Coordinates of N, CA and C in Angstrom, one line a residue:
M1 N 114.6 102.9 118.2 CA 114.6 102.4 116.8 C 113.2 103.0 115.9
S2 N 113.6 104.4 115.2 CA 112.1 105.1 114.2 C 111.1 104.3 113.3
A3 N 110.0 103.8 113.2 CA 109.3 103.0 113.2 C 109.6 102.5 111.3
R4 N 109.8 103.1 110.6 CA 110.1 102.7 109.7 C 111.5 103.0 109.1
R5 N 112.6 102.0 110.7 CA 114.1 101.6 110.1 C 112.7 100.0 110.3
R6 N 112.7 99.8 111.9 CA 111.6 99.3 112.0 C 111.5 97.6 111.3
R7 N 111.0 98.9 109.5 CA 110.2 97.6 109.0 C 110.8 97.6 107.7
S8 N 111.6 99.1 107.6 CA 113.3 98.0 106.5 C 113.9 97.1 107.5
L9 N 113.9 96.7 108.2 CA 114.6 96.2 108.4 C 114.0 94.8 108.8
A10 N 112.6 94.9 109.1 CA 111.3 93.1 109.4 C 111.6 93.2 108.2
L11 N 111.8 93.6 107.1 CA 111.1 93.3 105.3 C 112.6 92.4 104.8
A12 N 113.8 93.4 104.8 CA 115.1 92.8 104.7 C 115.8 91.3 106.3
A13 N 114.7 90.7 106.6 CA 114.5 89.4 107.5 C 114.4 88.9 107.2
A14 N 113.2 89.4 106.2 CA 111.9 87.5 106.0 C 112.7 88.1 104.5
V15 N 112.4 88.5 103.5 CA 113.3 88.8 102.5 C 114.4 87.4 102.2
A16 N 115.0 87.6 103.0 CA 116.7 87.0 103.4 C 115.4 85.1 103.6
T17 N 114.9 85.5 104.4 CA 114.4 83.9 104.9 C 114.2 83.2 103.6
A18 N 112.8 84.0 102.8 CA 111.6 83.3 102.4 C 113.0 83.3 100.5
A19 N 114.2 84.1 100.5 CA 114.9 83.9 99.8 C 116.1 81.9 99.7
A20 N 116.4 82.0 101.1 CA 116.6 80.5 101.7 C 116.3 79.0 100.8
L21 N 114.4 80.3 101.4 CA 113.1 78.5 101.2 C 113.0 78.6 99.5
G22 N 113.5 80.0 98.4 CA 112.6 80.0 97.3 C 112.6 79.0 96.4
A23 N 111.8 79.2 95.7 CA 111.3 78.3 94.7 C 111.6 78.8 93.8
T24 N 112.3 77.5 91.9 CA 113.0 78.5 91.1 C 111.7 78.8 89.8
A25 N 110.8 78.6 90.3 CA 109.0 78.6 89.4 C 109.9 80.3 88.6
A26 N 108.9 79.9 87.3 CA 109.2 81.6 86.9 C 107.8 82.0 87.4
P27 N 108.4 83.6 87.7 CA 106.9 84.5 88.1 C 106.0 84.8 88.0
S28 N 104.6 84.6 87.7 CA 103.5 85.2 87.2 C 103.5 87.1 87.1
A29 N 102.7 86.9 85.5 CA 102.4 88.1 85.9 C 101.7 88.6 87.0
S30 N 101.0 88.0 87.3 CA 100.7 88.5 88.7 C 101.0 89.1 89.7
A31 N 102.2 88.0 89.8 CA 103.1 88.2 91.2 C 102.5 89.3 92.0
A32 N 102.5 89.5 93.1 CA 103.3 90.5 93.7 C 104.9 91.5 94.2
A33 N 105.3 92.2 93.3 CA 106.5 92.0 94.0 C 106.5 93.3 94.9
V34 N 108.0 93.0 95.4 CA 107.9 93.9 96.5 C 109.6 94.7 96.7
P35 N 108.8 96.0 96.2 CA 110.3 96.7 95.4 C 111.2 96.9 96.8
L36 N 112.6 96.4 96.5 CA 113.5 96.0 96.8 C 114.8 97.5 96.1
D37 N 115.9 97.7 98.0 CA 117.3 98.8 97.6 C 117.7 98.4 98.5
G38 N 118.8 99.7 98.7 CA 119.7 100.1 99.4 C 120.5 98.3 99.5
Y39 N 120.5 97.4 99.2 CA 121.6 96.4 99.3 C 123.1 96.5 99.0
E40 N 123.8 95.7 99.6 CA 125.2 95.7 99.0 C 125.6 94.5 98.6
L41 N 126.5 93.9 97.8 CA 126.9 92.6 97.6 C 128.3 92.3 97.9
T42 N 128.9 91.6 98.6 CA 130.4 91.6 99.0 C 130.5 90.5 98.0
W43 N 131.9 90.3 97.2 CA 132.7 88.7 96.7 C 134.1 88.8 96.3
G44 N 135.1 87.9 96.6 CA 136.4 88.9 96.0 C 136.7 88.3 95.1
I45 N 135.1 87.3 93.8 CA 135.7 86.0 93.5 C 136.5 84.8 92.4
K46 N 137.3 84.5 94.4 CA 138.5 83.9 94.2 C 140.2 84.1 94.4
A47 N 140.3 84.0 95.8 CA 141.7 84.6 96.6 C 142.7 84.8 95.5
S48 N 143.0 83.0 94.8 CA 144.3 82.7 94.4 C 144.6 83.8 92.9
Y49 N 143.5 83.6 92.7 CA 142.7 84.2 91.3 C 143.9 85.9 92.0
R50 N 142.6 86.8 92.2 CA 143.3 88.4 93.5 C 144.8 88.1 92.7
T51 N 145.1 87.1 93.8 CA 146.2 87.2 94.0 C 147.6 86.6 92.9
Y52 N 147.3 86.1 91.8 CA 147.6 86.6 90.5 C 147.5 87.7 89.9
V53 N 146.9 87.9 89.7 CA 146.6 89.3 89.1 C 147.8 90.4 89.4
T54 N 148.0 90.9 90.5 CA 148.5 91.3 90.9 C 150.0 91.6 91.5
T55 N 150.6 89.6 91.8 CA 151.9 88.8 91.6 C 152.4 88.6 90.4
F56 N 151.8 87.8 89.4 CA 152.5 87.3 88.5 C 152.2 88.4 87.4
A57 N 150.8 88.3 87.6 CA 150.2 89.2 86.4 C 151.3 90.5 86.4
Q58 N 151.8 91.2 87.4 CA 151.6 92.6 87.7 C 150.1 93.5 87.5
G59 N 149.1 92.9 87.6 CA 148.0 94.2 87.6 C 148.0 94.5 88.5
T60 N 146.3 94.8 88.3 CA 145.5 95.9 88.7 C 144.4 96.0 88.3
F61 N 143.6 95.8 90.1 CA 142.1 95.9 89.8 C 141.7 96.8 90.4
T62 N 141.0 97.9 89.5 CA 140.2 98.9 89.2 C 138.7 99.1 89.6
P63 N 138.8 99.7 90.7 CA 136.4 99.3 90.7 C 136.5 100.8 90.9
G64 N 135.4 100.7 90.5 CA 135.0 102.5 90.6 C 132.6 102.8 90.6
A65 N 132.4 103.9 89.9 CA 131.1 103.0 89.5 C 129.8 103.1 90.4
G66 N 130.8 103.3 92.4 CA 130.3 103.2 92.7 C 131.2 101.5 93.4
A67 N 131.9 100.4 93.2 CA 132.1 99.2 93.5 C 133.7 100.1 94.2
S68 N 133.9 99.4 94.9 CA 135.0 99.5 96.6 C 135.9 98.4 96.4
Q69 N 137.5 97.6 96.7 CA 137.7 97.0 96.9 C 138.8 96.5 98.8
A70 N 138.6 95.6 99.1 CA 139.0 95.9 100.7 C 140.5 96.2 101.0
G71 N 140.9 96.6 101.7 CA 142.7 96.9 101.8 C 143.1 94.8 101.6
N72 N 144.5 95.9 101.2 CA 145.3 93.9 101.1 C 144.9 92.6 100.0
N73 N 144.3 93.8 99.2 CA 143.9 93.1 98.0 C 142.9 92.0 98.4
G74 N 141.7 92.7 99.1 CA 140.7 91.9 99.9 C 139.7 92.1 98.8
A75 N 138.6 91.3 99.0 CA 136.8 90.8 98.7 C 136.3 92.4 97.7
F76 N 135.5 92.3 96.9 CA 135.2 93.6 96.3 C 133.0 93.2 96.2
T77 N 133.0 95.3 97.1 CA 131.6 95.6 97.0 C 131.3 95.9 95.9
F78 N 129.8 96.0 95.8 CA 128.9 96.6 94.6 C 127.7 97.1 95.8
T79 N 127.4 98.2 94.9 CA 126.5 99.4 96.2 C 125.4 99.3 95.3
G80 N 124.1 100.1 96.3 CA 123.1 100.3 95.0 C 122.7 99.4 94.9
G81 N 122.6 98.5 95.5 CA 120.7 97.5 95.4 C 119.7 97.6 95.1
T82 N 119.1 97.1 93.9 CA 117.8 97.4 94.2 C 117.3 96.1 93.3
G83 N 116.1 96.3 93.5 CA 114.8 95.0 92.8 C 114.3 94.5 93.3
T84 N 113.5 92.9 93.4 CA 112.3 92.6 93.6 C 112.2 92.0 94.8
Y85 N 111.7 91.7 95.4 CA 111.2 90.2 95.9 C 110.1 89.6 95.9
D86 N 109.4 87.8 95.2 CA 108.2 87.8 94.5 C 107.9 87.2 95.6
S87 N 106.1 87.8 95.7 CA 105.6 86.8 97.1 C 105.0 85.7 96.7
T88 N 104.9 85.5 95.3 CA 104.3 84.1 95.3 C 105.5 83.3 95.3
T89 N 106.7 83.1 94.2 CA 108.1 82.6 94.0 C 108.8 82.1 95.2
H90 N 109.0 83.5 96.0 CA 109.6 83.7 96.9 C 111.4 84.1 97.1
V91 N 110.8 84.9 94.8 CA 112.6 84.3 94.6 C 113.3 86.0 94.7
M92 N 114.0 86.4 95.1 CA 114.6 87.8 95.5 C 115.6 88.0 93.9
S93 N 115.2 89.0 92.9 CA 116.4 90.0 92.5 C 116.8 91.0 92.2
L94 N 118.2 90.8 92.9 CA 118.7 92.0 92.8 C 120.1 93.1 91.5
G95 N 120.1 94.1 91.2 CA 121.1 94.3 90.8 C 121.4 95.6 91.0
F96 N 123.0 95.8 91.0 CA 124.1 96.3 91.3 C 124.9 98.0 91.2
R97 N 125.5 98.3 91.4 CA 126.3 99.5 90.7 C 127.4 99.0 90.9
G98 N 128.1 100.1 89.6 CA 130.1 99.5 90.5 C 130.3 98.5 89.4
E99 N 131.9 99.1 89.0 CA 132.4 98.3 88.0 C 133.6 98.3 88.5
L100 N 134.6 96.7 87.6 CA 135.4 96.7 88.2 C 136.9 95.8 87.4
H101 N 137.5 97.1 87.0 CA 138.2 97.0 85.5 C 139.8 96.3 86.0
V102 N 139.9 94.9 85.5 CA 140.9 94.0 86.1 C 141.7 93.8 84.0
K103 N 143.4 94.3 84.8 CA 144.3 95.3 83.7 C 146.1 94.4 83.8
S104 N 146.6 93.1 83.6 CA 148.0 92.9 83.3 C 148.4 93.3 81.6
E105 N 149.3 94.5 81.5 CA 150.4 94.3 80.1 C 151.8 93.6 80.2
K106 N 151.6 92.9 81.7 CA 153.0 92.1 81.6 C 152.0 90.3 81.1
H107 N 151.0 89.6 81.0 CA 150.4 88.7 80.6 C 149.0 88.8 79.2
G108 N 149.7 90.1 79.6 CA 148.0 91.0 77.5 C 146.6 90.8 78.0
F109 N 146.1 91.2 79.2 CA 144.8 90.6 79.7 C 144.2 92.2 79.8
E110 N 142.8 92.5 79.5 CA 142.3 93.4 80.1 C 140.9 93.3 80.1
L111 N 139.9 93.5 81.1 CA 138.7 93.3 81.0 C 137.6 93.8 82.7
S112 N 136.3 94.5 81.9 CA 135.3 94.3 83.0 C 134.4 93.5 84.1
L113 N 134.4 93.9 83.9 CA 133.1 93.2 84.6 C 131.6 94.4 85.2
S114 N 129.8 94.6 84.9 CA 129.9 95.6 85.6 C 128.4 95.3 85.4
D115 N 127.0 95.6 85.8 CA 125.7 95.7 85.7 C 125.3 93.7 87.0
L116 N 126.7 94.1 87.9 CA 125.8 92.8 88.4 C 124.9 92.5 89.3
K117 N 124.3 90.9 89.3 CA 123.2 90.7 89.2 C 123.2 89.4 90.0
F118 N 122.0 89.5 91.3 CA 121.8 87.8 91.2 C 120.4 87.5 91.8
D119 N 120.8 85.8 91.5 CA 119.2 85.8 91.9 C 118.4 84.5 92.8
S120 N 118.5 84.3 93.6 CA 118.0 83.3 94.4 C 117.8 82.5 94.4
G121 N 116.1 82.7 93.5 CA 115.4 82.2 92.4 C 116.5 80.4 91.8
K122 N 117.5 81.1 91.3 CA 118.5 80.3 90.2 C 119.4 80.0 90.5
G123 N 120.0 80.4 92.1 CA 121.2 80.4 92.9 C 122.5 81.1 91.6
E124 N 122.4 83.0 91.8 CA 123.2 82.3 90.3 C 123.8 84.0 90.7
I125 N 125.0 84.4 90.1 CA 125.6 85.5 90.2 C 125.7 85.7 88.8
T126 N 125.7 87.0 88.3 CA 125.9 87.4 86.3 C 126.0 89.1 86.6
A127 N 127.0 89.2 85.8 CA 128.4 90.5 84.8 C 128.5 90.9 83.9
D128 N 127.8 91.4 82.7 CA 128.2 92.7 82.1 C 129.8 92.0 82.1
V129 N 130.3 91.4 80.7 CA 131.6 91.7 80.8 C 131.8 91.9 79.3
E130 N 133.2 93.2 79.8 CA 134.2 93.5 78.5 C 135.0 93.0 78.4
R131 N 135.5 92.5 77.0 CA 136.4 92.2 76.6 C 137.2 92.7 75.2
N132 N 138.6 92.6 75.0 CA 138.6 92.9 73.4 C 137.9 93.3 72.7
G133 N 137.3 95.1 73.3 CA 136.2 95.7 72.9 C 135.3 95.1 72.5
T134 N 134.2 93.9 72.9 CA 133.2 93.9 72.6 C 132.6 93.3 74.4
T135 N 131.1 93.7 74.2 CA 131.0 93.5 75.8 C 129.4 91.8 75.6
E136 N 129.4 91.2 76.6 CA 128.8 89.7 76.8 C 128.3 90.6 78.0
D137 N 126.2 90.3 77.4 CA 125.7 90.8 78.7 C 125.8 89.5 79.5
D138 N 125.0 89.7 81.3 CA 124.9 88.8 82.2 C 125.5 87.2 81.6
V139 N 126.1 87.3 81.4 CA 127.6 86.1 81.8 C 127.0 85.4 83.0
P140 N 127.4 84.4 83.4 CA 127.3 83.3 84.4 C 128.3 83.5 85.4
L141 N 128.8 83.7 86.2 CA 130.2 83.8 86.4 C 130.3 83.0 88.4
A142 N 128.6 82.8 88.6 CA 129.1 81.5 89.9 C 127.7 81.5 90.4
T143 N 128.0 80.1 91.1 CA 126.6 79.5 91.2 C 126.2 79.9 92.8
V144 N 125.8 80.5 93.5 CA 125.4 80.3 95.0 C 124.6 79.2 95.9
T145 N 125.3 78.7 96.7 CA 123.6 78.1 97.7 C 123.8 79.0 98.9
V146 N 122.3 78.9 98.8 CA 120.9 80.1 99.0 C 121.2 79.9 101.0
T147 N 121.5 81.0 101.9 CA 121.6 80.3 102.7 C 120.5 81.9 103.5
R148 N 119.9 81.1 104.3 CA 118.9 81.9 105.6 C 119.7 83.3 105.8
A149 N 120.5 83.7 105.9 CA 121.5 84.5 107.0 C 122.2 85.5 105.3
M150 N 122.0 84.7 104.2 CA 122.5 85.7 103.4 C 124.0 86.4 103.3
T151 N 124.8 85.8 104.9 CA 126.1 85.7 103.8 C 126.9 85.0 104.2
D152 N 128.2 85.0 103.7 CA 129.3 84.4 102.9 C 128.8 82.7 103.0
M153 N 127.5 82.9 101.6 CA 127.4 82.3 101.2 C 128.1 80.8 100.3
A154 N 128.0 80.3 99.9 CA 129.6 79.6 99.1 C 129.7 79.2 97.5
T155 N 129.9 79.8 97.0 CA 129.7 79.8 95.1 C 130.7 78.9 95.1
T156 N 130.0 78.6 94.0 CA 131.5 77.8 92.2 C 131.7 78.3 91.2
L157 N 132.5 78.8 90.7 CA 132.5 78.8 89.1 C 132.6 77.8 88.3
T158 N 132.0 78.8 87.7 CA 131.8 78.0 86.1 C 132.1 78.2 84.9
K159 N 131.5 77.4 83.7 CA 132.4 77.7 82.5 C 133.1 78.9 82.3
E160 N 132.0 79.2 81.9 CA 132.2 81.2 81.8 C 133.3 81.5 82.7
A161 N 133.0 81.7 83.8 CA 133.6 82.0 84.8 C 135.3 81.5 84.6
G162 N 136.0 80.3 84.0 CA 136.9 79.5 83.9 C 137.3 80.1 82.5
E163 N 136.2 81.2 81.8 CA 136.9 81.4 79.9 C 136.9 83.0 80.2
V164 N 135.9 83.7 81.4 CA 137.1 85.2 81.2 C 137.7 85.7 81.9
F165 N 138.5 85.3 83.6 CA 139.3 84.6 84.5 C 140.7 84.3 83.8
G166 N 140.8 83.7 82.5 CA 142.2 83.1 81.7 C 142.4 81.3 82.2
S167 N 141.9 81.0 82.8 CA 142.0 79.4 83.1 C 140.7 78.5 83.3
A168 N 141.1 77.3 82.8 CA 140.1 77.2 82.7 C 139.5 75.9 84.1
S169 N 140.8 75.7 84.7 CA 140.8 74.9 85.8 C 140.2 76.2 87.9
Y170 N 140.1 76.9 86.6 CA 138.6 77.6 87.7 C 137.4 77.2 87.0
A171 N 136.8 76.8 86.3 CA 135.2 76.0 85.7 C 135.0 75.0 86.9
G172 N 134.7 74.9 87.7 CA 134.1 74.0 88.6 C 134.4 74.5 90.5
A173 N 135.3 75.2 90.1 CA 136.1 75.6 91.6 C 135.5 76.4 92.5
E174 N 136.0 75.8 94.3 CA 135.4 76.8 94.3 C 135.6 78.4 94.9
G175 N 134.5 78.8 95.1 CA 135.0 81.0 95.2 C 134.8 81.3 96.1
D176 N 135.2 82.3 96.1 CA 135.0 82.9 97.7 C 133.3 83.3 97.6
P177 N 133.2 83.1 99.7 CA 132.0 82.9 99.8 C 131.1 85.0 99.6
L178 N 130.4 84.6 99.2 CA 129.3 86.3 98.8 C 128.5 86.3 99.7
S179 N 128.3 87.4 100.2 CA 127.3 88.3 100.8 C 126.7 89.1 99.7
I180 N 124.9 89.4 100.8 CA 124.5 91.0 100.8 C 124.0 90.3 101.2
V181 N 123.6 91.8 102.2 CA 123.1 92.6 102.6 C 122.5 93.7 103.0
K182 N 121.4 93.7 103.3 CA 120.9 95.2 103.7 C 121.0 96.4 104.6
K183 N 121.9 97.3 103.5 CA 122.5 98.1 104.8 C 120.9 99.0 105.2
A184 N 121.2 99.9 106.9 CA 120.6 99.7 107.4 C 120.3 101.7 107.7
D185 N 118.6 102.0 107.0 CA 118.3 103.0 106.5 C 118.4 104.5 107.8
P186 N 119.5 104.7 107.4 CA 119.8 106.5 108.0 C 118.7 107.1 109.5
E187 N 118.9 106.8 110.2 CA 117.8 107.7 111.0 C 117.5 109.6 110.6
P188 N 116.7 109.2 110.4 CA 115.9 110.5 110.3 C 116.7 111.7 111.4
E189 N 116.5 113.2 111.1 CA 117.8 114.0 111.2 C 116.4 114.4 111.9
P190 N 116.9 115.2 113.2 CA 116.1 115.9 113.8 C 115.2 117.1 114.1
E191 N 114.3 117.4 114.2 CA 113.7 118.3 113.9 C 114.0 119.8 114.3
P192 N 114.2 120.8 113.6 CA 114.9 122.0 114.2 C 113.7 122.6 114.8
S193 N 114.6 123.1 116.5 CA 114.0 123.8 117.2 C 113.2 125.1 116.5
T194 N 111.0 125.4 117.5 CA 111.0 126.3 116.8 C 110.4 126.9 117.9
T195 N 111.1 126.9 119.5 CA 110.9 128.1 120.7 C 110.8 128.9 119.9
E196 N 110.5 130.2 120.9 CA 110.8 131.1 119.9 C 112.0 132.2 121.8
P197 N 112.7 132.2 121.1 CA 114.0 133.3 121.8 C 113.1 134.2 122.7
A198 N 113.4 133.6 124.4 CA 112.3 135.0 125.7 C 114.0 136.3 125.1
T199 N 112.4 136.9 124.9 CA 112.6 138.4 125.2 C 113.2 139.1 125.9
T200 N 113.0 138.5 127.3 CA 113.3 139.5 128.9 C 114.1 139.1 129.5
P201 N 115.3 139.1 129.9 CA 115.2 138.3 131.2 C 114.8 137.3 132.2
P202 N 115.2 136.3 132.2 CA 114.7 136.3 133.8 C 114.6 136.3 134.7
A203 N 113.5 136.5 135.9 CA 113.3 137.5 137.3 C 114.9 137.1 137.7

């Protein structure tokens, strides 16, 4: 394993541990901010919501711009996560690429989620939400129980999520688990050989 990859994985492990133990204090101007990149966030919102959209509402989920959906109407993954780890407050803040468009002509709704953000100090996931021709920035969609592993973290949908997804019953309901992973850096390409070809056949 290359030294670069070992450093990247070591930093990811340290950040995940610190995030799990993180304080909620606001970062100070003098705090040492460690840049982070290459993270992915996977979250399905709520399985029953996905089922409702694609069956009863005869609607669709259309991910794009860096987002994707697992097969069989599965969870959504947002890529290109960048942000910082604050070594003073031990808070990880990340923003992700990708958009998710949700539409049902039968039930008459259409919305888009983009600019998903995760804050380990607040234990919160937010997104910009476009509905009815207007966009509201940084809408809190769920609270997150941050864990050391940063995978399969429990989520609870917010009141705002109930409004966004069209059911007051979602407010305070259990959401799908949320995972944040650091994608390993690819191994560097081998250097091309500089050995000169033989000019005479071997004896």
